[in-house]
Amino acid sequence: MMLVEKERKIPVLASVDVCVLGGGTTGVMAAIRAARMGASVLIVEQQGNFGGNGTSGMVCAWHTLLDFDFDQKIISGLSEEFLKRLDKRHALRVVPHDRPSYKSRMERISTYIFNPQELKIECDEMLKEAGVVCCLHTMFCAPWAEDGELKAVLVESKNGRQAVRADFFIDATGDGDLAYRLDIPFREREGKQPSTTGAVVTGYEEIENPRQVLLEHLEEYGLPILGWDTTYVNSPKVSHLLKSNVFESPLTMEGLTRGEIEGRRQVRAMQEILNKYGNTGEDVVLLGLSSSLGIREGRSMRGLYTLTGDDVCNGRKFPDAIANCSYPIDIHHADKPGCTFWYLNGMSEYERDGYPHEISWWKEKSDDYPRYYQIPYRSIVPREYKNLLVCGRAMDADVRAFGAIRVMINLNQTGEAAGVAAALCVSGKTENDGLDTDLLREKLAEGGSIVL
Ligand SMILES: Cc1cc2nc3c(=O)[nH]c(=O)nc-3n(C[C@H](O)[C@H](O)[C@H](O)COP(=O)(O)OP(=O)(O)OC[C@H]3O[C@@H](n4cnc5c(N)ncnc54)[C@H](O)[C@@H]3O)c2cc1C
């Protein structure tokens, strides 16, 4: 059955230069950079806080800002500004890369562990300082295009339905919701990486080998393979558990509903295993759950250029590069426990809880390997609309490349570039595919990004 919605007048909430949809770290950085370039900017976020997976999803780790050899800094910009601010709040743990005790290279590159609650407040503060108009608890629901031109977006909030008019739009919803509604072609990658409900608990660190305890009882409690955990910044008795794995689609209401409920069930199941078999005499106490399922992978837009696994593995450099990255390709296995990481030097590391990691080589061992790879501007540019960029998780990348670019220190850079590009397009009255990318890179560098 279908209902027909009656025609109605929609009040215009605001008219701005740049409208950013989605306030994950990518969207926040896009908004701040556009505003710092002098554009009037409004950001729309469906949740009650900014930061996306990094806050609502409790994903509390950023990787190294250095190249593969830890010789050259390749990432700075807003990621580094945020890290410095978190450090000032004692909300950051910096893990040096050269401790001899490391069991894996992944431990060496997981450099920054932060307090996601503090990141929420830093996002608020930095958006405010940049003069961005913030709309929380506001959901993008439909585009408003006239004669093939995107003029406005419709949003829903406690105010009801309203429109935001803008000269330029940035889709940072992670799932490319705006681009999808505009019928821009997408690929849904096969073997999507799972979603995760994050949890914060006490009592985990008291158990002698909690990972092994969990592994021994997965089947009994209907649990799939498990993800990672770490101790909370400045609270060694509190742990982050990012261990649940949910394989429901994050692209439908039904999938998200089942996913949220299943993720929480898994957290409780883990708690019960630990309480029953952990033998400490103390309960594992659940202090908090992520306010939203952490989503690793949704849609991938087909833009002007698809970044490929080969580009990543070969450390390809682009004249229109907007991001430098050294994070490996990571493969979250759906059919067996653990993750496999493909590093730039050809090393492959298979890691799973409770077992020594296994090293092999995905290409012949040699000293001649790239130290970093890049993301081109073209991978955030859709063909169909000239005043739109799609950054963050939904940018154009194949399944292998996505396994590498998907971490925040990489995607943050796509947000920063989208913000600067949008402001330049508005001030220069330029279309997204006509932008002078040398100028974009120059402005990115002026704003603190490392441009190589
Ligand atoms: C469990 C897990 C572990 C991970 N581990 C790491 C790690 O260790 N290190 C790392 O760097 N990365 C990690 N990642 C990946 C990383 O967190 C994400 O790829 C990254 O945060 C994506 O950022 P984003 O801003 O593009 O998207 P998101 O963080 O998903 O942000 C999108 C935002 O848009 C909002 N939104 C969506 N639709 C709408 C709409 N229609 N209207 C309004 N708002 C909307 C959402 O609420 C959200 O705030 C992990 C991810 C998960 C889930």
XYZ file of C-alpha atoms and ligand atoms in Angstrom:
505
model
C 0.000 0.000 0.000
C 1.184 3.524 -0.767
C 0.128 6.842 0.689
C 0.423 10.027 -1.352
C 1.987 12.915 0.497
C 0.158 16.186 -0.082
C 2.026 19.105 -1.577
C 3.085 21.468 1.167
C 5.236 24.528 1.706
C 8.563 23.887 3.390
C 10.126 26.676 5.456
C 13.751 27.464 4.640
C 15.844 27.007 7.767
C 18.925 28.698 6.305
C 20.698 29.694 3.100
C 24.436 29.160 3.274
C 27.485 28.782 1.076
C 28.212 25.216 2.154
C 25.937 22.623 3.749
C 27.612 19.563 5.270
C 25.489 16.470 5.857
C 26.770 14.088 8.519
C 28.821 15.154 11.513
C 31.249 12.278 11.908
C 34.903 13.296 12.156
C 34.979 13.613 8.357
C 31.996 15.984 8.253
C 33.203 17.999 11.232
C 36.578 18.531 9.583
C 34.918 19.440 6.271
C 32.762 22.045 8.001
C 35.632 23.574 9.984
C 37.916 23.847 6.960
C 35.198 25.392 4.781
C 34.354 27.919 7.506
C 38.022 28.780 8.046
C 38.170 29.581 4.327
C 35.500 32.234 4.899
C 32.416 30.299 3.742
C 29.157 30.355 5.688
C 28.648 26.737 6.749
C 25.834 24.705 8.280
C 26.264 21.100 9.444
C 23.439 18.583 9.860
C 23.827 15.596 12.206
C 21.121 13.095 13.085
C 22.513 12.272 16.518
C 22.890 14.453 19.615
C 26.638 14.851 19.243
C 29.287 15.141 16.566
C 32.089 12.656 15.897
C 30.209 9.695 14.355
C 32.009 6.395 14.824
C 34.752 8.202 16.757
C 32.323 9.245 19.511
C 28.879 7.643 19.174
C 30.539 4.391 18.065
C 33.259 4.641 20.772
C 36.001 3.876 18.223
C 38.807 5.359 20.290
C 41.962 4.774 18.201
C 43.736 6.841 15.579
C 46.756 5.443 13.793
C 50.188 6.875 13.202
C 50.651 10.162 11.348
C 53.981 8.846 10.012
C 54.935 6.962 6.864
C 55.565 3.211 6.798
C 59.150 3.572 8.079
C 58.121 6.023 10.853
C 60.612 8.452 9.272
C 58.448 11.150 7.755
C 55.320 12.826 9.042
C 52.733 12.566 6.266
C 49.542 13.661 8.075
C 48.824 16.793 10.081
C 45.975 19.309 9.655
C 42.894 19.044 11.826
C 43.666 15.482 12.940
C 46.767 16.790 14.664
C 44.928 19.828 16.028
C 42.322 17.543 17.592
C 45.013 15.294 19.038
C 46.797 18.259 20.637
C 43.565 19.483 22.176
C 42.724 16.023 23.503
C 46.215 15.797 24.957
C 45.715 19.078 26.809
C 42.571 17.553 28.346
C 44.574 14.453 29.435
C 42.226 12.601 27.098
C 44.941 11.053 24.930
C 47.367 8.152 25.307
C 50.236 8.202 22.842
C 51.693 4.761 22.210
C 55.307 4.885 20.932
C 55.947 2.801 17.833
C 59.316 1.404 18.884
C 58.640 -0.623 22.036
C 60.492 -3.957 21.761
C 57.600 -5.769 23.485
C 55.212 -5.319 20.565
C 53.761 -8.537 19.245
C 52.575 -7.136 15.944
C 53.077 -4.242 13.599
C 49.424 -3.253 14.132
C 50.282 -2.520 17.776
C 53.150 -0.303 16.577
C 50.923 1.827 14.371
C 47.908 2.159 16.701
C 49.444 5.285 18.124
C 46.648 7.386 19.609
C 44.020 6.134 22.041
C 41.586 8.867 23.074
C 38.561 9.438 25.259
C 35.568 9.549 22.877
C 33.462 11.585 25.325
C 36.114 14.321 25.323
C 36.230 14.173 21.517
C 32.507 14.986 21.464
C 33.171 18.215 23.347
C 36.220 19.103 21.244
C 34.062 18.746 18.108
C 31.514 21.156 19.626
C 34.226 23.625 20.561
C 36.059 23.572 17.253
C 32.878 23.928 15.212
C 31.827 26.835 17.420
C 35.216 28.539 17.116
C 35.028 28.236 13.318
C 31.549 29.805 13.296
C 29.748 26.773 11.839
C 25.964 26.676 12.310
C 25.256 23.353 14.018
C 22.024 21.354 13.662
C 21.984 18.304 15.934
C 19.110 15.818 16.141
C 18.452 16.747 12.533
C 18.219 14.157 9.812
C 18.754 14.711 6.116
C 15.820 13.134 4.321
C 15.668 14.295 0.712
C 17.473 16.390 -1.883
C 15.824 19.286 -3.675
C 17.057 19.451 -7.251
C 15.726 21.646 -10.038
C 16.693 21.060 -13.683
C 19.442 18.673 -12.654
C 20.924 21.152 -10.180
C 21.067 20.501 -6.462
C 19.580 23.569 -4.777
C 18.601 22.476 -1.282
C 18.218 19.560 1.085
C 15.215 18.719 3.196
C 15.835 17.910 6.829
C 13.588 16.692 9.643
C 13.951 17.627 13.280
C 11.759 18.564 16.229
C 10.987 21.668 14.149
C 9.337 19.488 11.525
C 10.470 19.429 7.903
C 12.681 22.320 6.782
C 14.928 23.113 3.838
C 18.563 24.187 3.800
C 19.570 26.043 0.674
C 23.244 26.098 -0.220
C 25.548 26.808 -3.123
C 27.554 23.691 -2.374
C 26.918 20.424 -0.521
C 29.203 17.921 1.159
C 27.867 14.429 1.770
C 29.709 13.107 4.832
C 26.942 10.773 6.009
C 29.286 7.792 5.723
C 26.703 5.918 3.678
C 26.390 8.575 0.978
C 22.731 9.198 1.832
C 22.474 12.409 -0.196
C 24.259 10.992 -3.238
C 22.129 7.848 -3.052
C 18.930 9.909 -3.019
C 20.252 11.761 -6.062
C 20.563 8.425 -7.885
C 24.320 8.724 -8.150
C 25.588 5.191 -8.915
C 26.929 3.232 -5.977
C 28.622 -0.028 -5.390
C 27.854 -2.101 -2.346
C 31.043 -3.990 -1.781
C 30.812 -7.734 -1.358
C 31.868 -9.133 2.017
C 31.127 -5.899 3.822
C 33.116 -5.288 6.984
C 30.977 -5.935 10.081
C 29.432 -3.330 12.385
C 30.185 -3.220 16.106
C 28.463 -2.141 19.313
C 31.117 -0.614 21.550
C 31.036 -1.107 25.317
C 32.856 0.321 28.307
C 33.250 -2.011 31.274
C 35.089 -2.504 34.538
C 36.410 -5.858 35.721
C 37.800 -6.934 32.328
C 41.404 -6.114 33.174
C 41.191 -8.160 36.402
C 40.639 -11.390 34.446
C 43.823 -13.295 33.715
C 43.325 -13.857 30.000
C 39.906 -12.443 29.143
C 40.337 -12.863 25.382
C 41.047 -16.569 25.759
C 38.125 -16.972 28.165
C 35.817 -15.418 25.585
C 37.220 -17.482 22.728
C 36.598 -20.720 24.576
C 32.882 -19.996 24.941
C 31.887 -18.273 21.709
C 29.768 -21.117 20.428
C 27.989 -21.691 23.722
C 26.741 -18.080 23.650
C 26.098 -17.822 19.917
C 28.888 -15.326 19.391
C 30.695 -14.782 16.080
C 34.364 -13.871 15.803
C 35.484 -11.060 18.094
C 37.149 -7.687 17.558
C 39.569 -5.677 19.704
C 39.738 -4.041 23.111
C 41.913 -1.508 24.919
C 42.102 0.197 28.284
C 40.437 3.579 28.716
C 42.673 6.642 28.676
C 43.795 7.496 32.210
C 41.489 4.848 33.714
C 43.408 1.562 33.679
C 40.559 -0.301 35.399
C 38.097 0.618 32.655
C 38.162 -1.096 29.251
C 36.756 -0.361 25.818
C 35.396 -3.494 24.189
C 34.969 -3.158 20.429
C 34.490 -6.879 20.121
C 30.966 -7.543 18.894
C 30.549 -8.260 15.182
C 27.258 -7.720 13.442
C 26.691 -8.693 9.841
C 23.333 -6.932 9.265
C 22.996 -4.304 6.528
C 23.525 -0.779 7.882
C 21.608 0.549 4.871
C 18.058 -0.323 5.857
C 15.978 0.529 8.898
C 15.363 -3.187 9.439
C 19.057 -4.060 9.208
C 20.043 -1.255 11.569
C 17.362 -2.241 14.076
C 18.421 -5.882 14.067
C 22.072 -4.811 14.165
C 21.680 -2.529 17.191
C 19.809 -5.239 19.116
C 22.195 -8.023 18.100
C 25.243 -5.903 18.994
C 23.897 -5.280 22.481
C 23.011 -8.976 22.864
C 26.601 -9.863 22.014
C 27.957 -7.412 24.602
C 25.749 -8.984 27.276
C 26.785 -12.484 26.188
C 30.452 -11.520 26.568
C 29.740 -10.061 29.988
C 28.052 -13.311 31.030
C 30.935 -15.464 29.801
C 33.435 -13.316 31.660
C 31.363 -13.364 34.842
C 30.854 -17.127 34.700
C 34.318 -18.243 33.591
C 36.569 -15.303 34.492
C 37.130 -16.557 38.060
C 37.823 -13.230 39.706
C 34.891 -13.213 42.089
C 34.049 -9.711 40.779
C 31.452 -8.871 38.158
C 32.283 -7.284 34.842
C 30.153 -4.143 35.099
C 28.740 -2.518 31.974
C 29.292 1.249 32.285
C 28.296 2.346 28.806
C 27.307 1.268 25.318
C 27.977 3.091 22.075
C 24.991 5.362 21.428
C 24.921 4.095 17.874
C 26.121 0.920 16.176
C 29.635 1.535 14.839
C 29.388 1.136 11.069
C 32.493 0.144 9.182
C 31.109 -0.001 5.680
C 28.019 1.178 3.803
C 27.851 2.369 0.195
C 30.666 3.449 -2.067
C 29.899 6.160 -4.604
C 31.125 5.785 -8.170
C 32.873 9.064 -8.778
C 35.436 10.357 -11.249
C 38.078 7.898 -10.066
C 37.894 4.587 -8.186
C 40.847 4.210 -5.859
C 41.987 0.604 -6.184
C 43.811 -1.926 -4.064
C 46.621 -1.792 -6.647
C 46.957 1.977 -6.146
C 47.321 1.388 -2.412
C 49.710 -1.569 -2.673
C 51.924 0.245 -5.191
C 51.912 3.476 -3.190
C 50.528 5.359 -6.171
C 50.961 9.141 -6.097
C 48.450 11.494 -7.736
C 48.871 15.071 -9.008
C 45.532 15.928 -7.335
C 46.365 14.123 -4.064
C 44.381 15.297 -1.044
C 45.507 12.699 1.486
C 48.643 10.777 2.394
C 48.231 7.414 4.086
C 50.291 4.517 5.437
C 47.598 2.358 7.087
C 47.663 -1.168 5.598
C 44.857 -2.896 3.757
C 42.919 -4.674 6.468
C 40.629 -7.583 5.828
C 38.087 -8.437 8.506
C 37.354 -12.075 7.738
C 33.717 -13.104 7.624
C 34.559 -16.828 7.430
C 37.286 -17.170 10.068
C 38.410 -15.317 13.185
C 40.731 -12.324 13.114
C 42.065 -9.848 10.586
C 44.733 -9.950 7.928
C 46.801 -6.823 7.287
C 48.666 -6.213 4.036
C 51.489 -3.745 4.645
C 53.188 -1.557 2.087
C 56.482 -3.455 2.365
C 54.810 -6.685 1.245
C 54.366 -8.181 4.707
C 51.072 -9.837 5.564
C 50.091 -10.269 9.197
C 47.242 -12.505 10.316
C 46.079 -11.621 13.815
C 43.531 -13.316 16.001
C 42.904 -13.259 19.704
C 44.658 -15.926 21.714
C 47.106 -17.021 18.980
C 50.552 -15.795 17.936
C 50.234 -13.607 14.842
C 51.294 -15.221 11.574
C 53.588 -13.466 9.128
C 53.738 -14.166 5.424
C 54.386 -12.026 2.329
C 51.772 -10.903 -0.165
C 54.591 -9.866 -2.505
C 58.262 -10.705 -2.704
C 60.302 -9.272 0.164
C 62.432 -6.316 -0.949
C 63.711 -2.964 0.330
C 62.105 -1.268 -2.615
C 58.600 -0.535 -1.364
C 56.468 2.629 -1.148
C 56.389 4.445 2.200
C 52.887 5.854 1.700
C 50.015 6.017 -0.788
C 47.624 8.819 -1.668
C 43.942 9.555 -2.265
C 43.119 11.747 -5.279
C 40.555 14.554 -5.221
C 38.714 12.814 -8.097
C 37.672 10.009 -5.736
C 35.375 12.369 -3.817
C 33.869 13.994 -6.942
C 30.599 12.602 -8.340
C 29.990 12.948 -12.079
C 26.332 13.837 -11.934
C 26.157 16.955 -9.731
C 28.595 19.811 -9.967
C 28.110 21.339 -6.507
C 28.549 18.175 -4.451
C 31.441 16.223 -2.933
C 31.166 12.840 -1.212
C 33.880 12.293 1.398
C 34.548 9.825 4.213
C 33.414 6.215 4.127
C 31.307 6.650 0.982
C 34.102 7.960 -1.258
C 34.973 6.021 -4.389
C 37.220 3.071 -3.520
C 37.176 -0.625 -4.373
C 36.945 -3.240 -1.666
C 40.712 -3.589 -1.155
C 41.421 0.139 -1.175
C 38.560 0.715 1.227
C 40.184 -1.734 3.663
C 43.093 0.726 3.825
C 41.590 4.198 3.562
C 38.725 3.575 5.987
C 40.514 4.643 9.177
C 39.929 8.108 10.582
C 43.341 9.691 10.051
C 42.833 8.933 6.336
C 39.162 9.838 5.952
C 39.592 12.984 8.055
C 41.847 14.255 5.276
C 39.122 13.681 2.684
C 36.813 15.794 4.844
C 39.341 18.590 5.139
C 39.872 18.569 1.382
C 36.126 18.558 0.717
C 35.710 21.596 2.973
C 38.487 23.573 1.315
C 37.348 22.527 -2.169
C 33.736 23.501 -1.460
C 34.770 26.945 -0.215
C 36.982 27.441 -3.282
C 34.213 26.353 -5.648
C 31.795 28.800 -4.032
C 34.183 31.762 -3.975
C 35.492 31.067 -7.476
C 32.066 30.099 -8.878
C 33.669 26.857 -10.055
C 32.184 23.397 -10.544
C 33.577 20.479 -8.545
C 35.283 18.918 -11.597
C 36.661 22.229 -12.822
C 38.471 23.131 -9.618
C 42.172 23.923 -9.980
C 43.608 21.120 -7.845
C 46.985 22.877 -7.543
C 45.121 25.720 -5.843
C 43.250 23.219 -3.668
C 46.521 21.646 -2.553
C 48.051 25.073 -1.949
C 45.107 26.070 0.289
C 45.209 22.721 2.081
C 48.859 23.326 2.892
C 48.152 26.901 4.039
C 45.535 25.484 6.416
C 47.978 23.049 8.017
C 47.682 19.896 5.905
C 50.809 18.131 4.711
C 50.822 18.217 0.914
C 53.299 15.888 -0.814
C 34.105 -1.036 15.435
C 34.925 -0.176 14.547
C 36.277 -0.120 14.754
C 37.057 0.704 13.985
N 38.377 0.819 14.280
C 39.037 1.892 13.811
C 40.279 2.278 14.377
O 40.840 1.601 15.245
N 40.850 3.422 13.914
C 40.271 4.171 12.951
O 40.801 5.224 12.608
N 39.121 3.813 12.370
C 38.473 2.712 12.803
N 37.259 2.390 12.284
C 36.770 3.068 11.073
C 36.337 4.486 11.323
O 35.777 4.609 12.613
C 35.329 4.981 10.293
O 35.667 4.584 8.988
C 35.250 6.495 10.316
O 34.942 6.897 11.628
C 34.249 7.000 9.324
O 34.073 8.378 9.502
P 32.947 9.156 8.700
O 32.892 10.516 9.271
O 33.174 9.007 7.233
O 31.616 8.344 9.002
P 30.817 8.198 10.375
O 31.742 8.233 11.529
O 29.939 7.028 10.190
O 29.956 9.531 10.418
C 28.798 9.723 9.651
C 27.907 10.676 10.410
O 26.791 11.018 9.609
C 25.610 10.955 10.381
N 24.516 10.657 9.456
C 24.343 9.553 8.702
N 23.237 9.648 7.969
C 22.695 10.852 8.257
C 21.518 11.521 7.800
N 20.700 10.971 6.904
N 21.235 12.756 8.315
C 22.055 13.314 9.255
N 23.185 12.713 9.710
C 23.497 11.504 9.210
C 25.884 9.831 11.356
O 25.054 9.939 12.488
C 27.353 10.045 11.682
O 27.547 10.921 12.751
C 36.466 1.499 12.978
C 35.099 1.433 12.747
C 34.327 0.603 13.521
C 32.858 0.586 13.312
